[in-house]
mmCIF file of C-alpha atoms and ligand atoms in Angstrom:
data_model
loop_
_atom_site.group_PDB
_atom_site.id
_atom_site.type_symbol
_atom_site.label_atom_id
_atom_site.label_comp_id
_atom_site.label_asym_id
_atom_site.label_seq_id
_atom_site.Cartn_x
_atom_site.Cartn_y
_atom_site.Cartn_z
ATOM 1 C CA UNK K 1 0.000 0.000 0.000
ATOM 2 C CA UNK K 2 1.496 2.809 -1.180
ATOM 3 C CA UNK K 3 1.007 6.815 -0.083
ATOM 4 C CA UNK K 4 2.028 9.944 -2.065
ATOM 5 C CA UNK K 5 1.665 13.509 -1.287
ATOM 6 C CA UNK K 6 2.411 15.938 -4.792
ATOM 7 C CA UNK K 7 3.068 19.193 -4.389
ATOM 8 C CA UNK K 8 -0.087 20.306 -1.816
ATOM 9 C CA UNK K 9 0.179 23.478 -0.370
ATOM 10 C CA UNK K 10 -2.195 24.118 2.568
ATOM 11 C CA UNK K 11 -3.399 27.856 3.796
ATOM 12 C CA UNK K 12 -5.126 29.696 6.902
ATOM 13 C CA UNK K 13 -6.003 33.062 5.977
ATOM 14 C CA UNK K 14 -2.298 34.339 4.360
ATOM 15 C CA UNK K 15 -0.057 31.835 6.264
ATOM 16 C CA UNK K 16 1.263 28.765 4.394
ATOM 17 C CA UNK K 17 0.859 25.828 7.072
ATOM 18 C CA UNK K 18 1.884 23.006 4.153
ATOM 19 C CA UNK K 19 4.466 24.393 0.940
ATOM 20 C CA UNK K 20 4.153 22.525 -1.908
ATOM 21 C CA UNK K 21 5.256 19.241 0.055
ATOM 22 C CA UNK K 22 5.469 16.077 -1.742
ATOM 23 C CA UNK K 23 6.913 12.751 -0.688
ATOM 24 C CA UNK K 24 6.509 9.219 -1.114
ATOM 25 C CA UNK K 25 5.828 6.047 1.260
ATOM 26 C CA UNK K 26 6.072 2.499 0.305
ATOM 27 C CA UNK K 27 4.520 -0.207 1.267
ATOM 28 C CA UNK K 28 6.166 -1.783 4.941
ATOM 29 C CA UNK K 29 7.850 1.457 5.275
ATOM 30 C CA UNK K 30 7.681 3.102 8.574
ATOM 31 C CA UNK K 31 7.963 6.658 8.052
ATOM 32 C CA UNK K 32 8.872 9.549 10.671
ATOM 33 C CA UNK K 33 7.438 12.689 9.991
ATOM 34 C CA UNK K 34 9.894 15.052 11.879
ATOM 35 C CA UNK K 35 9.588 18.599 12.827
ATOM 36 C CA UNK K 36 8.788 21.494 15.369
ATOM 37 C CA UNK K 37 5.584 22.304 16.799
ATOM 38 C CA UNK K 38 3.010 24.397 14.101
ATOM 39 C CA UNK K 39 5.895 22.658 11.441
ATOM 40 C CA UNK K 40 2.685 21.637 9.460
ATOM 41 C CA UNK K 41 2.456 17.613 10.859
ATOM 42 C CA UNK K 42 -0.735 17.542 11.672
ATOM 43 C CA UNK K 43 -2.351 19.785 8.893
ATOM 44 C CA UNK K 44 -0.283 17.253 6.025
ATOM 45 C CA UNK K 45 -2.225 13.700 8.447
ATOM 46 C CA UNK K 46 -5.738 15.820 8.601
ATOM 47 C CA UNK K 47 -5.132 15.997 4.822
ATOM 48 C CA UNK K 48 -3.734 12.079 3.785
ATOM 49 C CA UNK K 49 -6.739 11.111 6.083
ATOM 50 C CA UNK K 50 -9.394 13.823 4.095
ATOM 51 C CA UNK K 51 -10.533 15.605 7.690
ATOM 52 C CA UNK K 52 -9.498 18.938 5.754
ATOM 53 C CA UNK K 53 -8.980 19.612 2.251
ATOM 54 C CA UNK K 54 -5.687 20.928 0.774
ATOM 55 C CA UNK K 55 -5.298 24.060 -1.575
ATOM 56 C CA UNK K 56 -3.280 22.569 -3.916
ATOM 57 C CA UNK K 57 -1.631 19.360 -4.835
ATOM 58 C CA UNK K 58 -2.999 15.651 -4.793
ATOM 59 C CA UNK K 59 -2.531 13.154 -2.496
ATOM 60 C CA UNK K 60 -2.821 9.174 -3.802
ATOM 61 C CA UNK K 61 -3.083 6.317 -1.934
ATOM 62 C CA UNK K 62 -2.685 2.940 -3.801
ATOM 63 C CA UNK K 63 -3.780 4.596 -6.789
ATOM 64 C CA UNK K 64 -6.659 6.146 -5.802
ATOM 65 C CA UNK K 65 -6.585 10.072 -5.734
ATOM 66 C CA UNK K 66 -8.369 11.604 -2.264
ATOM 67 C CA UNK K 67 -10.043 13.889 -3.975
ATOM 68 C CA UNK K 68 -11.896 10.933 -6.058
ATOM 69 C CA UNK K 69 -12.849 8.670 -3.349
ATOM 70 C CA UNK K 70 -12.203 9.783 0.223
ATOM 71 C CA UNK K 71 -14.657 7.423 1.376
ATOM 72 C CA UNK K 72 -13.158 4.296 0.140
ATOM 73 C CA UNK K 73 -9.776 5.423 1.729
ATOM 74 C CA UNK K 74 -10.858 6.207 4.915
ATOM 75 C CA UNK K 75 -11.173 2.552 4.811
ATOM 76 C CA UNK K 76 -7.637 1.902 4.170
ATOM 77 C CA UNK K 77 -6.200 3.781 6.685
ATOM 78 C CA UNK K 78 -6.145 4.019 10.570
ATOM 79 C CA UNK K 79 -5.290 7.644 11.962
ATOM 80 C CA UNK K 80 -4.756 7.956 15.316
ATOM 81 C CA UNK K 81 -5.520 12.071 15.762
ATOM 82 C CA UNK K 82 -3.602 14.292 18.118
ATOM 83 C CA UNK K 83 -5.785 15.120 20.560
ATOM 84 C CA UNK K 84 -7.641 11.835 20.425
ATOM 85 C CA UNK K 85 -11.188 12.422 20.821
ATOM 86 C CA UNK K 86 -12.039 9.524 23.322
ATOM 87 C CA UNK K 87 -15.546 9.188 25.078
ATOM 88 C CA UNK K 88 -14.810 8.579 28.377
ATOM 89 C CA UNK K 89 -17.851 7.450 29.600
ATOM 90 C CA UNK K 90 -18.043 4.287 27.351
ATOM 91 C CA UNK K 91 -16.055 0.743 28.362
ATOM 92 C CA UNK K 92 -12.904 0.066 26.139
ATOM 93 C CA UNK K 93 -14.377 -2.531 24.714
ATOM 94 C CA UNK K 94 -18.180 -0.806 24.050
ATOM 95 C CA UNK K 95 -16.527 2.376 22.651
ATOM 96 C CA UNK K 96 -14.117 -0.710 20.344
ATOM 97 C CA UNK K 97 -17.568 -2.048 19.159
ATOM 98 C CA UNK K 98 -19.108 1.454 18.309
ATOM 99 C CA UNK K 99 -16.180 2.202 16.353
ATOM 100 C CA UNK K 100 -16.647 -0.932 14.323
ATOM 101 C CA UNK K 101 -19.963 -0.082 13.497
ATOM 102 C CA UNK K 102 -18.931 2.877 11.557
ATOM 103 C CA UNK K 103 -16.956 0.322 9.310
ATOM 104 C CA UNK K 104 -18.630 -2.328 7.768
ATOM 105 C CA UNK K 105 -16.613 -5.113 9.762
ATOM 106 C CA UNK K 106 -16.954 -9.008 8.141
ATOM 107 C CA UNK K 107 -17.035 -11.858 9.532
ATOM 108 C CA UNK K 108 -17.027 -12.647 13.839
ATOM 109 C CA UNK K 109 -16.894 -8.920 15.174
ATOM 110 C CA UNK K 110 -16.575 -10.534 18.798
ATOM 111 C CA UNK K 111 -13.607 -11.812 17.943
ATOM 112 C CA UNK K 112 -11.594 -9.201 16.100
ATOM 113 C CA UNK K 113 -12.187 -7.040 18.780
ATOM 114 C CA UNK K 114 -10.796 -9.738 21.185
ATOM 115 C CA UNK K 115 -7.891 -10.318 18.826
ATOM 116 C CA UNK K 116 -7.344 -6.290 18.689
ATOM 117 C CA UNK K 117 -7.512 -5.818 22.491
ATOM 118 C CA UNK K 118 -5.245 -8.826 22.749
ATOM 119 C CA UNK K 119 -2.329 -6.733 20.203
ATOM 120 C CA UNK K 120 -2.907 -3.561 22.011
ATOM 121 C CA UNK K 121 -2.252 -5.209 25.628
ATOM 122 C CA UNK K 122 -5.797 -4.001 26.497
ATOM 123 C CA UNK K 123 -7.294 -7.168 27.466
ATOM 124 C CA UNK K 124 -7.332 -6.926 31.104
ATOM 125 C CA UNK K 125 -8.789 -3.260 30.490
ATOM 126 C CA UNK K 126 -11.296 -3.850 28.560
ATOM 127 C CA UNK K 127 -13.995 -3.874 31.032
ATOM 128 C CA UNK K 128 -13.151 -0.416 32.583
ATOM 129 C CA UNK K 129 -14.084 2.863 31.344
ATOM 130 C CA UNK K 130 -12.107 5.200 29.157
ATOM 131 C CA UNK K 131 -11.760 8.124 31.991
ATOM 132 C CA UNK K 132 -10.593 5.988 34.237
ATOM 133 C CA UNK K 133 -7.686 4.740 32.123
ATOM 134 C CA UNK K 134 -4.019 6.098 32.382
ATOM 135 C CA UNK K 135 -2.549 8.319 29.529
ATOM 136 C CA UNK K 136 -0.966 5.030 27.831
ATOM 137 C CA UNK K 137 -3.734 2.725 27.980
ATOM 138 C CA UNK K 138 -6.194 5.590 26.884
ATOM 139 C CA UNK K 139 -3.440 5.774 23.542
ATOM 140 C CA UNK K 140 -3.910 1.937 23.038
ATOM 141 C CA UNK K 141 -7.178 2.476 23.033
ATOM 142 C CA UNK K 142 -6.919 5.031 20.124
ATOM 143 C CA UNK K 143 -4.328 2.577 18.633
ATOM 144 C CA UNK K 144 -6.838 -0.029 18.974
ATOM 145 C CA UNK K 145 -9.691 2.165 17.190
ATOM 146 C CA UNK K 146 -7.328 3.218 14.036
ATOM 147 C CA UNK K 147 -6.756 -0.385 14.257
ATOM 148 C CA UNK K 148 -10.140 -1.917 14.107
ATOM 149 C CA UNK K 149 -10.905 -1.967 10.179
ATOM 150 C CA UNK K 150 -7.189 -3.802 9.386
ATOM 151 C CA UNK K 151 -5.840 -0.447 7.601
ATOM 152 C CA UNK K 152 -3.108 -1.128 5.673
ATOM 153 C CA UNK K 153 -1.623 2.265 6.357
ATOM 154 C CA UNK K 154 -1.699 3.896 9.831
ATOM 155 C CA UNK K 155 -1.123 7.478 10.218
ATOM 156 C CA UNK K 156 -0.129 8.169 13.634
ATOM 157 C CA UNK K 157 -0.355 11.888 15.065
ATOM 158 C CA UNK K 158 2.391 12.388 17.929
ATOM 159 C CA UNK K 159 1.266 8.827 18.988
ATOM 160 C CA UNK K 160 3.904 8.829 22.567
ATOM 161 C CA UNK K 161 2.876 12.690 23.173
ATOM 162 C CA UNK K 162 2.094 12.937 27.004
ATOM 163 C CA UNK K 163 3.424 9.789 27.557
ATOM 164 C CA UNK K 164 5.636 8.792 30.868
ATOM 165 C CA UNK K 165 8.905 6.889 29.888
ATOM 166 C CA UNK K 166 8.032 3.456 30.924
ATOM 167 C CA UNK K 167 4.519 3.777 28.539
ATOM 168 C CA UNK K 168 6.611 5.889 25.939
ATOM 169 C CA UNK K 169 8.307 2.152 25.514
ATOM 170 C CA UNK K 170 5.800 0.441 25.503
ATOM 171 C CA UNK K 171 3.624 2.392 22.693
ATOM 172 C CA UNK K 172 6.633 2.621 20.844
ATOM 173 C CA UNK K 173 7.558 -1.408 21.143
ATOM 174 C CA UNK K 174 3.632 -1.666 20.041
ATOM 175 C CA UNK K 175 4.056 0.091 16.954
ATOM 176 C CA UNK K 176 7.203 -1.425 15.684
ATOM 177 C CA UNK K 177 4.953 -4.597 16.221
ATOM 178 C CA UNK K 178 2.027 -3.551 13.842
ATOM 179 C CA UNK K 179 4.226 -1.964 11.828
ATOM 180 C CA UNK K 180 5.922 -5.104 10.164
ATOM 181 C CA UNK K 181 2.856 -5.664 8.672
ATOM 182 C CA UNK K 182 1.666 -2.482 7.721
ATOM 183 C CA UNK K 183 2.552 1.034 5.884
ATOM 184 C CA UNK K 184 2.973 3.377 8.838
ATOM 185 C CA UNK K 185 3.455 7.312 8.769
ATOM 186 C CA UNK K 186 4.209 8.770 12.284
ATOM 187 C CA UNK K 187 4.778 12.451 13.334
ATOM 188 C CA UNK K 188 6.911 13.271 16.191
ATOM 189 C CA UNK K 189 8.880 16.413 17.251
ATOM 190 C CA UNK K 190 11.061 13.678 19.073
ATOM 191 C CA UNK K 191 14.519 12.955 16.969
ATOM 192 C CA UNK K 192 15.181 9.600 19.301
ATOM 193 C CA UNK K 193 11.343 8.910 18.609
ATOM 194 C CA UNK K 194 12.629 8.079 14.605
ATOM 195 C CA UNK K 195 16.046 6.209 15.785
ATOM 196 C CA UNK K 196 13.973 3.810 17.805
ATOM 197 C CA UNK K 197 11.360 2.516 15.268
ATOM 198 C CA UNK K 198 11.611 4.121 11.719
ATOM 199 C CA UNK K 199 13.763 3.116 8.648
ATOM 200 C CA UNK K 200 12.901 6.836 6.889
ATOM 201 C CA UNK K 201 12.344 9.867 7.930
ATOM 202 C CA UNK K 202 11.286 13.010 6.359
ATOM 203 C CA UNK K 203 11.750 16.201 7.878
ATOM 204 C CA UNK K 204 9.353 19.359 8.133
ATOM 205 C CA UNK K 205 10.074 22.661 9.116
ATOM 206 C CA UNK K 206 7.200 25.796 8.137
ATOM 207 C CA UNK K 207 5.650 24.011 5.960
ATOM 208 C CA UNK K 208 8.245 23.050 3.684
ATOM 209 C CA UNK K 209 9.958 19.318 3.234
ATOM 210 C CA UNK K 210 13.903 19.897 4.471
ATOM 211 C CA UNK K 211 15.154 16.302 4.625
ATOM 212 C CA UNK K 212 13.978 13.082 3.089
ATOM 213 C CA UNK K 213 16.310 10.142 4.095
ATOM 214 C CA UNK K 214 16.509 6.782 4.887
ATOM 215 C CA UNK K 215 17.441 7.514 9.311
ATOM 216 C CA UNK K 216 21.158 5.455 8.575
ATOM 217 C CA UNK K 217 21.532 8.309 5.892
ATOM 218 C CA UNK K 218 20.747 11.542 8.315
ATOM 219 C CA UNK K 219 23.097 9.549 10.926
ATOM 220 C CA UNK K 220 25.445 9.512 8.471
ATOM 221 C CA UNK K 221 24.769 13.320 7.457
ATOM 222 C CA UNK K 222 25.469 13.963 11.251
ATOM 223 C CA UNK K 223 29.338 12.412 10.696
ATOM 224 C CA UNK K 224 29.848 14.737 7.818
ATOM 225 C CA UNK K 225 28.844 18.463 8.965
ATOM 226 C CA UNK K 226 31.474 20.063 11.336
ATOM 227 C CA UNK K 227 33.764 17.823 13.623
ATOM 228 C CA UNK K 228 34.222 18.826 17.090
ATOM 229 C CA UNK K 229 36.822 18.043 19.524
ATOM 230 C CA UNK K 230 36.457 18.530 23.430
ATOM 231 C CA UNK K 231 38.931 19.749 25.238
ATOM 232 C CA UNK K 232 40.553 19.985 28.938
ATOM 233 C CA UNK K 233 43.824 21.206 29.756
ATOM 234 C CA UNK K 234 45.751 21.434 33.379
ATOM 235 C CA UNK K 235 45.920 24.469 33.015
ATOM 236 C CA UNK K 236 44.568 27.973 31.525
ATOM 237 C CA UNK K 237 44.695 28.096 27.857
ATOM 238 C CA UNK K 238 44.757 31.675 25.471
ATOM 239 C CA UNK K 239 42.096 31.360 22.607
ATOM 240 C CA UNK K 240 44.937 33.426 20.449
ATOM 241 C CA UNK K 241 46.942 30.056 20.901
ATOM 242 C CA UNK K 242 44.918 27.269 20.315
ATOM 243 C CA UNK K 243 43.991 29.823 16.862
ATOM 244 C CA UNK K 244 47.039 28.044 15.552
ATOM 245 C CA UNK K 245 46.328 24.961 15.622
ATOM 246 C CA UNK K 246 46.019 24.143 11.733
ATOM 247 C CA UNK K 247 42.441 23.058 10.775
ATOM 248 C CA UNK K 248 40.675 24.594 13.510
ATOM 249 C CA UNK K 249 37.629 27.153 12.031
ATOM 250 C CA UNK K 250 35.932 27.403 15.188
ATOM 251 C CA UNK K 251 36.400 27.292 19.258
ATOM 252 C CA UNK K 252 33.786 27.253 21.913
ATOM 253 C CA UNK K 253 35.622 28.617 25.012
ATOM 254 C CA UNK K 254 33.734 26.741 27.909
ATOM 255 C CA UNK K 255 35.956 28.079 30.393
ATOM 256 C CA UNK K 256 39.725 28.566 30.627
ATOM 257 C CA UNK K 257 40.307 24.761 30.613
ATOM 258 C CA UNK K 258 37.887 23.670 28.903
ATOM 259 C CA UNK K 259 37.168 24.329 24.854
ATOM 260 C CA UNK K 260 35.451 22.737 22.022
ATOM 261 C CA UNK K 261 37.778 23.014 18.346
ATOM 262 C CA UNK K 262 35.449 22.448 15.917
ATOM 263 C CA UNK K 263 36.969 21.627 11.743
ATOM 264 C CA UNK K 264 34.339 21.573 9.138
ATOM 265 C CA UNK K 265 37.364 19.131 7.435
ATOM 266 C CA UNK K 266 36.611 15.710 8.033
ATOM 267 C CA UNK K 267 40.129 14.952 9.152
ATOM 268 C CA UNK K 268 40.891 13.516 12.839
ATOM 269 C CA UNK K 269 42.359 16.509 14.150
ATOM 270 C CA UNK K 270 42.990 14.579 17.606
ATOM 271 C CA UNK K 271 46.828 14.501 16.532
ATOM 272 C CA UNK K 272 47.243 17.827 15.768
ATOM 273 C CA UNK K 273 45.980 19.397 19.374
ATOM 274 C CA UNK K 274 47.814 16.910 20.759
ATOM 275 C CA UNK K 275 51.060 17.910 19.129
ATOM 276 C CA UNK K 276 50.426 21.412 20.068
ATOM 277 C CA UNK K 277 49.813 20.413 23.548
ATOM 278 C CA UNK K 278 53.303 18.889 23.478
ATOM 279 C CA UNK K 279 54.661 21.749 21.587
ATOM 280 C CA UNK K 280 53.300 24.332 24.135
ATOM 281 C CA UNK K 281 54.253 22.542 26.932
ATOM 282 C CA UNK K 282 50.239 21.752 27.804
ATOM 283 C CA UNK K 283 49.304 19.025 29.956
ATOM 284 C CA UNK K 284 46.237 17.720 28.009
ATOM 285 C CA UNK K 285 43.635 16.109 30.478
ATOM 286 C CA UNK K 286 40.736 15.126 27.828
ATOM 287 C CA UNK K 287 40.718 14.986 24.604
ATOM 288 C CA UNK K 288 38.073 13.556 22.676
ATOM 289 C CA UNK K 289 35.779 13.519 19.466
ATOM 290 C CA UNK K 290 31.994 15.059 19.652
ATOM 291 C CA UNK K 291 29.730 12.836 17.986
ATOM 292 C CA UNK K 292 26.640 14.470 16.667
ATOM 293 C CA UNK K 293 23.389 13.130 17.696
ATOM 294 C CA UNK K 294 20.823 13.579 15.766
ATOM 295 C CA UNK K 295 19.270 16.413 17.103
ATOM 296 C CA UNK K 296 22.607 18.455 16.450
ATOM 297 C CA UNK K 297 21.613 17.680 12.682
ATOM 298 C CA UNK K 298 18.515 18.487 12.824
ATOM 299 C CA UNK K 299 19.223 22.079 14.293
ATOM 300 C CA UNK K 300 21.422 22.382 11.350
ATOM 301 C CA UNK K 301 19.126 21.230 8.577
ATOM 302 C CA UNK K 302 16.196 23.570 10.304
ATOM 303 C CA UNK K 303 18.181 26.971 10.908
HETATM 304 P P1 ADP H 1 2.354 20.628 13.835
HETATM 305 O O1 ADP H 1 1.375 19.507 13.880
HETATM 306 O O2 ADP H 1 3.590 20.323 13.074
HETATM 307 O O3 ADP H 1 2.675 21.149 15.201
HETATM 308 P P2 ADP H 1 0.166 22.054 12.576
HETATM 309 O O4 ADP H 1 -0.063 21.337 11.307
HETATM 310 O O5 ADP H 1 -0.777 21.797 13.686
HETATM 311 O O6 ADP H 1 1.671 21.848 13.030
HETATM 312 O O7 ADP H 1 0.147 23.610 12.273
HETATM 313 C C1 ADP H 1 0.898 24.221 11.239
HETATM 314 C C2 ADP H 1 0.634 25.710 11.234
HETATM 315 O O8 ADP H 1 -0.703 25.955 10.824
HETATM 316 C C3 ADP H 1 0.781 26.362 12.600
HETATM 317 O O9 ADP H 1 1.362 27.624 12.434
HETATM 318 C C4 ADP H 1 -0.629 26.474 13.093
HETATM 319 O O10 ADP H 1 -0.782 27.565 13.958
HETATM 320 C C5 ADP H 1 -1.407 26.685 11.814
HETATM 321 N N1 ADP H 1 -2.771 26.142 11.910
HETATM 322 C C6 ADP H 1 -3.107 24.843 12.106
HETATM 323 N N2 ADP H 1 -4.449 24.675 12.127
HETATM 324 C C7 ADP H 1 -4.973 25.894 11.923
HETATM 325 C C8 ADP H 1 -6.311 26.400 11.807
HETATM 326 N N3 ADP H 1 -7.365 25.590 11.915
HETATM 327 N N4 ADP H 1 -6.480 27.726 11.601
HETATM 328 C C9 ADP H 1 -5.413 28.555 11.486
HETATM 329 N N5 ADP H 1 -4.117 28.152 11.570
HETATM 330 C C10 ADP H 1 -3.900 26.846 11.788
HETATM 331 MG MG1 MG H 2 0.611 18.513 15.443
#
């Protein structure tokens, strides 16, 4: 099951929210959608899943064009919205059944829904109602309704948002789980979010696509900008002096001591400060290479 987005451009009143963004999802993919809060996340899922309509552009999911036949993929995909609109007053497994309704389920209903509660670890919760779940139960429960119909594609708005660690885990172990068999498109603002359980990720930033990479490629991005070295010397060290050190383009002074050299060059230039250290007669304490994570590259690619 495939998913594209060409070119749609999305406005309120004079702002852009969505710039002519286009990208591309295959089937089994599981796609992070990556960027800061009002980046334009939500407005691109409200539009793949046809809650709002877009200004511009097309968006086709196995074949079939949104603007043709919403209705038929509404049946394709699960979307688990941001703010989840839960009724708390009904039973997990009554407000499972009334969501079913609105699809026209085959086959033994009673037992889909026991298989889906079963997935979703909501078994044992499936008697109690909605309010009186915790935030991570009350998202399996959401994950359970996109879930109902057997989507082939699962959009996923912020699905850990709100979520403590230990459930953050857990909702993330439960996607990777559903995810082998389906085509999944997630949004987070969480960079460590992607690492854990997507092979792509495509990066938003005011409405406009920055970065569209397989996550080994942007973790390979992050080994290519600048190289930084850390620092710590015995004793107080000029900035004038560690200047000439060859390669060095930048230094963050931390304190006297302490200093990051960054090189945009992708040389080790480990052997250099430590020559100059000898050189200078500099008792080197620390000296050692700054990996950037990911969220280092994303600051870059989103300046
Ligand atoms: P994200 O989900 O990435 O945080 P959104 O898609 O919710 O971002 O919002 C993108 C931009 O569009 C933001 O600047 C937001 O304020 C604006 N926006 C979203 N929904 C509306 C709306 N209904 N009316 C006006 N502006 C909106
Ligand atoms: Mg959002």
């Amino acid at each position: 099951m495939s998913l594209s987005a060409k070119n749609i451009t999305k406005k309120y009143g004079t702002q852009k929210a969505l710039d002519s963004v286009s990208f591309e999802i295959k089937t089994g993919e599981i796609v992070g959608f990556l960027g800061p809060n009002g980046a334009g996340k939500s407005t691109m899922m409200k539009i793949i899943t046809g809650y709002i309509s877009q200004n511009s552009g097309d968006v086709v999911v196995n074949g079939i064009n949104t603007k043709d036949n919403i209705k038929s993929i509404k049946k394709q995909i699960g979307y688990l919205p941001e703010h989840n609109p839960l009724y708390l007053d009904m039973y997990v497994k009554e407000y499972l059944n009334f969501i079913s309704k609105t699809y026209q389920i085959k086959g033994n209903l009673n037992k889909k829904l026991d298989d889906i509660l079963n997935l979703t670890g909501l078994s044992i919760e499936k008697h109690k109602k909605i309010g009186s779940l915790s935030k991570g139960y009350r998202q399996r429960t959401g994950l359970a309704a996109a879930l109902i119909h057997n989507p082939e594609v699962l959009i996923l708005d912020e699905p850990t948002t709100g979520l403590d660690p230990n459930q953050i885990v857990e909702i993330r172990d439960l996607i990777s789980t559903i995810g082998k068999e389906k085509t999944v498109m997630l949004s987070t603002h969480i960079m460590q979010e992607v690492e854990a359980i997507c092979n792509r990720v495509i990066i938003i930033d005011k409405g406009k696509i920055i970065a569209n990479n397989s996550v080994s490629k942007i973790q390979e991005l992050s080994l290519q900008t600048k190289n930084a070295v850390v620092v710590e010397f015995a004793n107080n060290v000029e900035v004038n002096l560690l200047k000439t050190i060859t390669g060095i383009e930048n230094i963050v002074e931390i304190d006297k001591r302490n200093f990051i050299l960054e090189t945009s060059k992708n040389d080790d230039i480990r052997a250099q400060i430590f020559n100059f250290s000898v050189k200078n007669n500099l008792t080197l304490l620390s000296l050692y290479k700054k990996e950037k994570s990911m969220e280092d590259v994303f600051r870059e690619l989103t300046k």
